Amino acid sequence: MKSNRMSEANTTVRNMLVIGFIAVAVAFVLMLVRGISGTGGDHSRTASRHDIDVLKKTDSSLLLNVKMKIINPSIGDLSALAVDGDDNIYVGGETAVEMLDINGVHVHCFVVAESVRCLSISPYGEILVGLSDHVEVYHKNGGRKAAWESPASNAVLTSIASTSNYVYVADCMNKIVWLYSVSGELLGRVGEKDADKRKVGFVVPSAFFDVAIARDGSLWAANPGQHRLEHYTSDGRFISYWGRPGLDAEGFCGCCNPSNFALMPDGSFVTSEKHIVRVKVYDSECKLKGIISGQEEWNKDALGLDLAVDSKGRIFVLDPQNGRVRIYSRNCI
């Protein structure tokens, strides 16, 4: 039986998803009315419905020439994805983590206490598993090494990223990135709101809030309600940001996107968006290179498209609605 604590956390996530659906609907209407229709009344409502349908159609001129293959993990209820330094694939599900090789062949699986919320593989090969409100650390063979204390009583973890010195944990409920030592000591908070210094902080209307590490060890974090990615030093000092709201392919539409992102070996960015599903690639100068996959290739209710990239630049996209992982590859993505 799940604990009351876990049930409360799951209820919180469900509530945030509901709020997110409502927020995205409102955001689409506002963006469409302001940015497209320019008129009121019934014509405006008709135009909005039409333009949402138009947005769901991917501009074929922007599609990148990629090859896709699919692997099918053996565990169910997929919710998290990671790739290690040897290009092995890890997926998290309801109460388990599974490791597969690049061909999708099962290597091993181990059980955890509750649903996996997020995953990261440390430079030391340890598996960092984000559960509802805390992180657990596992050896590669599946033996548990440590369980860290929850950073807050109401924490809801959504993403983990790790370096040889730090571990970063995104918390959508507290709208903060928690900064840990690799041994699990809580060191601080990244991206905290500060009205006196005009720092907006992270705007997180739903349960999607991602972090990733650059090659130089610095931190990138999504600010989905601001439609951008933010760059921080390894110890959490703000550097810069890029991204904007927009109905065009280069912008991020809806209430709160990108929902997930990852960094390529060459410094390019891969992003995924929810509700109008798009997986896109931006170059290291933050300019759109093209679209990997558009709404036409996904279930209409597709959510939780976690992303990972391996050493060869292959892009891994979690497809939780169909219980699989998509792998996209191309020599010049």
GROMACS .gro file of C-alpha atoms in nm:
model
  333
    1MET     CA    1   0.000   0.000   0.000
    2LYS     CA    2   0.128   0.348  -0.084
    3SER     CA    3   0.190   0.581   0.205
    4ASN     CA    4  -0.032   0.882   0.272
    5ARG     CA    5   0.269   1.098   0.192
    6MET     CA    6   0.303   0.944  -0.153
    7SER     CA    7  -0.071   0.962  -0.218
    8GLU     CA    8  -0.068   1.331  -0.129
    9ALA     CA    9   0.225   1.389  -0.364
   10ASN     CA   10   0.050   1.208  -0.649
   11THR     CA   11  -0.268   1.405  -0.583
   12THR     CA   12  -0.064   1.726  -0.596
   13VAL     CA   13   0.087   1.628  -0.931
   14ARG     CA   14  -0.257   1.544  -1.071
   15ASN     CA   15  -0.389   1.879  -0.952
   16MET     CA   16  -0.097   2.060  -1.113
   17LEU     CA   17  -0.162   1.878  -1.441
   18VAL     CA   18  -0.526   1.985  -1.431
   19ILE     CA   19  -0.421   2.343  -1.360
   20GLY     CA   20  -0.171   2.316  -1.644
   21PHE     CA   21  -0.442   2.205  -1.889
   22ILE     CA   22  -0.659   2.500  -1.788
   23ALA     CA   23  -0.367   2.741  -1.809
   24VAL     CA   24  -0.264   2.624  -2.154
   25ALA     CA   25  -0.619   2.663  -2.283
   26VAL     CA   26  -0.633   3.020  -2.153
   27ALA     CA   27  -0.286   3.092  -2.291
   28PHE     CA   28  -0.376   2.967  -2.637
   29VAL     CA   29  -0.688   3.181  -2.649
   30LEU     CA   30  -0.497   3.491  -2.539
   31MET     CA   31  -0.209   3.431  -2.778
   32LEU     CA   32  -0.438   3.361  -3.070
   33VAL     CA   33  -0.670   3.655  -3.006
   34ARG     CA   34  -0.381   3.897  -2.953
   35GLY     CA   35  -0.144   3.760  -3.211
   36ILE     CA   36  -0.365   3.635  -3.492
   37SER     CA   37  -0.732   3.717  -3.506
   38GLY     CA   38  -0.727   4.084  -3.409
   39THR     CA   39  -1.108   4.091  -3.397
   40GLY     CA   40  -1.379   4.005  -3.150
   41GLY     CA   41  -1.707   3.818  -3.146
   42ASP     CA   42  -1.789   3.487  -3.311
   43HIS     CA   43  -1.536   3.542  -3.588
   44SER     CA   44  -1.258   3.559  -3.329
   45ARG     CA   45  -1.365   3.230  -3.171
   46THR     CA   46  -1.386   3.063  -3.512
   47ALA     CA   47  -1.044   3.196  -3.607
   48SER     CA   48  -0.896   3.069  -3.280
   49ARG     CA   49  -1.021   2.716  -3.336
   50HIS     CA   50  -0.896   2.725  -3.694
   51ASP     CA   51  -0.554   2.861  -3.602
   52ILE     CA   52  -0.501   2.601  -3.330
   53ASP     CA   53  -0.559   2.335  -3.598
   54VAL     CA   54  -0.311   2.515  -3.822
   55LEU     CA   55  -0.051   2.520  -3.544
   56LYS     CA   56  -0.077   2.143  -3.513
   57LYS     CA   57   0.038   2.102  -3.873
   58THR     CA   58   0.416   2.090  -3.899
   59ASP     CA   59   0.582   2.300  -4.167
   60SER     CA   60   0.750   2.032  -4.378
   61SER     CA   61   1.027   2.273  -4.479
   62LEU     CA   62   1.144   2.277  -4.117
   63LEU     CA   63   1.158   1.900  -4.072
   64LEU     CA   64   1.508   1.764  -4.023
   65ASN     CA   65   1.608   1.451  -4.213
   66VAL     CA   66   1.641   1.199  -3.933
   67LYS     CA   67   1.618   0.825  -3.890
   68MET     CA   68   1.401   0.689  -3.612
   69LYS     CA   69   1.400   0.357  -3.437
   70ILE     CA   70   1.188   0.242  -3.146
   71ILE     CA   71   1.281   0.040  -2.841
   72ASN     CA   72   1.030  -0.116  -2.606
   73PRO     CA   73   1.130  -0.139  -2.238
   74SER     CA   74   0.981  -0.422  -2.037
   75ILE     CA   75   0.857  -0.206  -1.748
   76GLY     CA   76   0.531  -0.016  -1.761
   77ASP     CA   77   0.407   0.336  -1.685
   78LEU     CA   78   0.720   0.502  -1.822
   79SER     CA   79   0.790   0.839  -1.664
   80ALA     CA   80   1.164   0.915  -1.681
   81LEU     CA   81   1.459   0.873  -1.916
   82ALA     CA   82   1.839   0.902  -1.892
   83VAL     CA   83   2.151   0.792  -2.081
   84ASP     CA   84   2.489   0.716  -1.922
   85GLY     CA   85   2.843   0.784  -2.044
   86ASP     CA   86   2.855   0.448  -2.222
   87ASP     CA   87   2.531   0.526  -2.408
   88ASN     CA   88   2.323   0.280  -2.209
   89ILE     CA   89   1.958   0.376  -2.171
   90TYR     CA   90   1.770   0.398  -1.841
   91VAL     CA   91   1.395   0.429  -1.805
   92GLY     CA   92   1.192   0.476  -1.489
   93GLY     CA   93   0.839   0.350  -1.436
   94GLU     CA   94   0.583   0.285  -1.167
   95THR     CA   95   0.814   0.109  -0.919
   96ALA     CA   96   1.123   0.017  -1.120
   97VAL     CA   97   1.424   0.134  -1.317
   98GLU     CA   98   1.537  -0.060  -1.625
   99MET     CA   99   1.870  -0.046  -1.807
  100LEU     CA  100   1.889  -0.128  -2.180
  101ASP     CA  101   2.170  -0.117  -2.433
  102ILE     CA  102   2.162   0.103  -2.742
  103ASN     CA  103   1.983  -0.171  -2.936
  104GLY     CA  104   1.707  -0.189  -2.678
  105VAL     CA  105   1.824  -0.517  -2.530
  106HIS     CA  106   1.736  -0.555  -2.162
  107VAL     CA  107   2.042  -0.547  -1.934
  108HIS     CA  108   1.886  -0.544  -1.589
  109CYS     CA  109   1.609  -0.396  -1.378
  110PHE     CA  110   1.570  -0.304  -1.012
  111VAL     CA  111   1.275  -0.217  -0.794
  112VAL     CA  112   1.222   0.112  -0.611
  113ALA     CA  113   0.971   0.203  -0.342
  114GLU     CA  114   0.737   0.419  -0.550
  115SER     CA  115   0.682   0.578  -0.890
  116VAL     CA  116   0.994   0.723  -1.048
  117ARG     CA  117   0.962   1.096  -1.120
  118CYS     CA  118   1.305   1.161  -1.278
  119LEU     CA  119   1.646   1.005  -1.342
  120SER     CA  120   2.008   1.108  -1.385
  121ILE     CA  121   2.330   0.910  -1.420
  122SER     CA  122   2.620   1.071  -1.236
  123PRO     CA  123   2.973   1.095  -1.382
  124TYR     CA  124   3.060   0.820  -1.132
  125GLY     CA  125   2.801   0.584  -1.281
  126GLU     CA  126   2.559   0.611  -0.991
  127ILE     CA  127   2.188   0.618  -1.070
  128LEU     CA  128   2.008   0.913  -0.913
  129VAL     CA  129   1.637   0.838  -0.883
  130GLY     CA  130   1.391   1.116  -0.809
  131LEU     CA  131   1.087   0.988  -0.625
  132SER     CA  132   0.790   1.200  -0.522
  133ASP     CA  133   0.974   1.422  -0.274
  134HIS     CA  134   1.331   1.296  -0.238
  135VAL     CA  135   1.631   1.150  -0.420
  136GLU     CA  136   1.766   0.798  -0.383
  137VAL     CA  137   2.108   0.688  -0.509
  138TYR     CA  138   2.166   0.341  -0.655
  139HIS     CA  139   2.472   0.152  -0.768
  140LYS     CA  140   2.478   0.040  -1.130
  141ASN     CA  141   2.385  -0.313  -1.021
  142GLY     CA  142   2.067  -0.181  -0.858
  143GLY     CA  143   2.177  -0.184  -0.495
  144ARG     CA  144   2.064   0.121  -0.303
  145LYS     CA  145   2.348   0.338  -0.173
  146ALA     CA  146   2.161   0.624  -0.006
  147ALA     CA  147   1.826   0.796   0.042
  148TRP     CA  148   1.851   1.172   0.076
  149GLU     CA  149   1.620   1.376   0.293
  150SER     CA  150   1.341   1.564   0.122
  151PRO     CA  151   1.436   1.930   0.061
  152ALA     CA  152   1.088   2.048   0.167
  153SER     CA  153   0.775   1.894   0.315
  154ASN     CA  154   0.575   1.976   0.002
  155ALA     CA  155   0.844   1.901  -0.258
  156VAL     CA  156   0.742   1.751  -0.593
  157LEU     CA  157   1.054   1.656  -0.790
  158THR     CA  158   1.053   1.677  -1.169
  159SER     CA  159   1.415   1.661  -1.289
  160ILE     CA  160   1.769   1.578  -1.177
  161ALA     CA  161   2.103   1.675  -1.332
  162SER     CA  162   2.445   1.593  -1.192
  163THR     CA  163   2.813   1.680  -1.227
  164SER     CA  164   3.121   1.554  -1.046
  165ASN     CA  165   3.066   1.825  -0.781
  166TYR     CA  166   2.695   1.900  -0.762
  167VAL     CA  167   2.348   1.755  -0.805
  168TYR     CA  168   2.061   1.980  -0.915
  169VAL     CA  169   1.702   1.884  -0.839
  170ALA     CA  170   1.405   2.070  -0.988
  171ASP     CA  171   1.097   2.103  -0.766
  172CYS     CA  172   0.780   2.219  -0.943
  173MET     CA  173   0.585   2.278  -0.622
  174ASN     CA  174   0.839   2.514  -0.467
  175LYS     CA  175   0.945   2.651  -0.808
  176ILE     CA  176   1.311   2.616  -0.723
  177VAL     CA  177   1.617   2.413  -0.817
  178TRP     CA  178   1.774   2.257  -0.510
  179LEU     CA  179   2.155   2.248  -0.508
  180TYR     CA  180   2.314   1.942  -0.343
  181SER     CA  181   2.664   1.810  -0.293
  182VAL     CA  182   2.725   1.469  -0.452
  183SER     CA  183   2.699   1.318  -0.103
  184GLY     CA  184   2.348   1.454  -0.055
  185GLU     CA  185   2.411   1.765   0.154
  186LEU     CA  186   2.164   2.041   0.069
  187LEU     CA  187   2.375   2.346  -0.020
  188GLY     CA  188   2.131   2.602  -0.150
  189ARG     CA  189   1.859   2.715  -0.389
  190VAL     CA  190   1.895   2.819  -0.753
  191GLY     CA  191   1.664   3.065  -0.930
  192GLU     CA  192   1.483   3.194  -0.626
  193LYS     CA  193   1.236   3.478  -0.673
  194ASP     CA  194   1.354   3.811  -0.535
  195ALA     CA  195   1.120   4.108  -0.584
  196ASP     CA  196   1.375   4.356  -0.446
  197LYS     CA  197   1.624   4.258  -0.716
  198ARG     CA  198   1.353   4.222  -0.982
  199LYS     CA  199   1.417   3.850  -1.011
  200VAL     CA  200   1.100   3.684  -1.138
  201GLY     CA  201   1.214   3.336  -1.041
  202PHE     CA  202   1.087   3.021  -1.203
  203VAL     CA  203   0.728   3.034  -1.326
  204VAL     CA  204   0.602   2.674  -1.318
  205PRO     CA  205   0.226   2.642  -1.377
  206SER     CA  206   0.235   2.262  -1.423
  207ALA     CA  207   0.436   1.956  -1.325
  208PHE     CA  208   0.701   2.003  -1.597
  209PHE     CA  209   1.026   2.170  -1.490
  210ASP     CA  210   1.355   2.045  -1.636
  211VAL     CA  211   1.729   2.091  -1.577
  212ALA     CA  212   2.040   1.982  -1.770
  213ILE     CA  213   2.418   2.022  -1.759
  214ALA     CA  214   2.635   2.194  -2.022
  215ARG     CA  215   2.971   2.049  -2.124
  216ASP     CA  216   3.151   2.308  -1.909
  217GLY     CA  217   2.959   2.196  -1.600
  218SER     CA  218   2.726   2.495  -1.587
  219LEU     CA  219   2.353   2.454  -1.532
  220TRP     CA  220   2.063   2.511  -1.768
  221ALA     CA  221   1.708   2.521  -1.631
  222ALA     CA  222   1.374   2.560  -1.804
  223ASN     CA  223   1.154   2.850  -1.699
  224PRO     CA  224   0.841   2.718  -1.870
  225GLY     CA  225   0.600   2.993  -1.767
  226GLN     CA  226   0.848   3.246  -1.911
  227HIS     CA  227   0.896   3.033  -2.228
  228ARG     CA  228   1.271   3.025  -2.198
  229LEU     CA  229   1.583   2.839  -2.086
  230GLU     CA  230   1.804   2.999  -1.821
  231HIS     CA  231   2.179   2.959  -1.778
  232TYR     CA  232   2.349   2.949  -1.435
  233THR     CA  233   2.700   2.896  -1.308
  234SER     CA  234   2.768   2.563  -1.141
  235ASP     CA  235   2.712   2.721  -0.799
  236GLY     CA  236   2.381   2.875  -0.903
  237ARG     CA  237   2.450   3.233  -1.015
  238PHE     CA  238   2.239   3.358  -1.306
  239ILE     CA  239   2.421   3.414  -1.637
  240SER     CA  240   2.169   3.461  -1.918
  241TYR     CA  241   1.862   3.320  -2.087
  242TRP     CA  242   1.714   3.261  -2.430
  243GLY     CA  243   1.370   3.176  -2.567
  244ARG     CA  244   1.041   3.358  -2.616
  245PRO     CA  245   0.668   3.290  -2.638
  246GLY     CA  246   0.536   3.264  -2.991
  247LEU     CA  247   0.305   3.083  -3.228
  248ASP     CA  248   0.580   3.041  -3.487
  249ALA     CA  249   0.808   2.739  -3.489
  250GLU     CA  250   1.097   2.919  -3.321
  251GLY     CA  251   0.887   3.032  -3.025
  252PHE     CA  252   0.737   2.829  -2.742
  253CYS     CA  253   0.358   2.836  -2.736
  254GLY     CA  254   0.098   2.759  -2.472
  255CYS     CA  255   0.113   2.839  -2.104
  256CYS     CA  256   0.441   2.676  -2.016
  257ASN     CA  257   0.697   2.538  -2.256
  258PRO     CA  258   0.946   2.389  -2.319
  259SER     CA  259   0.836   2.102  -2.100
  260ASN     CA  260   1.167   1.916  -2.142
  261PHE     CA  261   1.507   1.978  -2.297
  262ALA     CA  262   1.853   1.827  -2.334
  263LEU     CA  263   2.194   1.943  -2.454
  264MET     CA  264   2.381   1.796  -2.752
  265PRO     CA  265   2.757   1.727  -2.745
  266ASP     CA  266   2.816   2.033  -2.968
  267GLY     CA  267   2.619   2.267  -2.740
  268SER     CA  268   2.296   2.254  -2.940
  269PHE     CA  269   1.963   2.224  -2.758
  270VAL     CA  270   1.683   1.973  -2.804
  271THR     CA  271   1.343   2.079  -2.670
  272SER     CA  272   1.003   1.916  -2.641
  273GLU     CA  273   0.669   2.089  -2.600
  274LYS     CA  274   0.337   1.965  -2.472
  275HIS     CA  275  -0.023   2.007  -2.595
  276ILE     CA  276   0.096   2.103  -2.942
  277VAL     CA  277   0.375   1.849  -2.951
  278ARG     CA  278   0.702   1.949  -3.113
  279VAL     CA  279   1.054   1.816  -3.068
  280LYS     CA  280   1.294   2.080  -3.199
  281VAL     CA  281   1.667   2.144  -3.229
  282TYR     CA  282   1.829   2.484  -3.170
  283ASP     CA  283   2.196   2.546  -3.245
  284SER     CA  284   2.451   2.659  -2.987
  285GLU     CA  285   2.361   3.021  -3.072
  286CYS     CA  286   1.999   2.942  -2.975
  287LYS     CA  287   1.866   2.967  -3.332
  288LEU     CA  288   1.615   2.712  -3.458
  289LYS     CA  289   1.777   2.444  -3.676
  290GLY     CA  290   1.461   2.249  -3.739
  291ILE     CA  291   1.194   2.015  -3.613
  292ILE     CA  292   1.263   1.651  -3.534
  293SER     CA  293   0.902   1.549  -3.481
  294GLY     CA  294   0.567   1.729  -3.491
  295GLN     CA  295   0.218   1.680  -3.354
  296GLU     CA  296   0.120   1.448  -3.641
  297GLU     CA  297   0.351   1.176  -3.507
  298TRP     CA  298   0.212   1.175  -3.153
  299ASN     CA  299  -0.106   1.094  -2.966
  300LYS     CA  300  -0.321   1.404  -2.928
  301ASP     CA  301  -0.281   1.378  -2.548
  302ALA     CA  302   0.095   1.316  -2.553
  303LEU     CA  303   0.271   1.446  -2.241
  304GLY     CA  304   0.592   1.381  -2.054
  305LEU     CA  305   0.827   1.360  -2.352
  306ASP     CA  306   1.144   1.337  -2.147
  307LEU     CA  307   1.463   1.382  -2.348
  308ALA     CA  308   1.819   1.253  -2.340
  309VAL     CA  309   2.118   1.271  -2.574
  310ASP     CA  310   2.410   1.030  -2.598
  311SER     CA  311   2.778   1.081  -2.682
  312LYS     CA  312   2.712   1.037  -3.055
  313GLY     CA  313   2.438   1.298  -3.066
  314ARG     CA  314   2.149   1.055  -3.089
  315ILE     CA  315   1.829   1.198  -2.945
  316PHE     CA  316   1.613   0.985  -2.715
  317VAL     CA  317   1.250   1.079  -2.663
  318LEU     CA  318   1.029   0.909  -2.408
  319ASP     CA  319   0.688   0.809  -2.544
  320PRO     CA  320   0.502   0.721  -2.223
  321GLN     CA  321   0.158   0.693  -2.380
  322ASN     CA  322   0.284   0.404  -2.596
  323GLY     CA  323   0.535   0.262  -2.348
  324ARG     CA  324   0.842   0.307  -2.564
  325VAL     CA  325   1.148   0.519  -2.641
  326ARG     CA  326   1.209   0.681  -2.978
  327ILE     CA  327   1.569   0.724  -3.095
  328TYR     CA  328   1.642   0.983  -3.364
  329SER     CA  329   1.979   0.993  -3.537
  330ARG     CA  330   2.138   1.195  -3.814
  331ASN     CA  331   2.496   1.279  -3.896
  332CYS     CA  332   2.434   1.653  -3.906
  333ILE     CA  333   2.155   1.730  -3.656
   0.00000   0.00000   0.00000
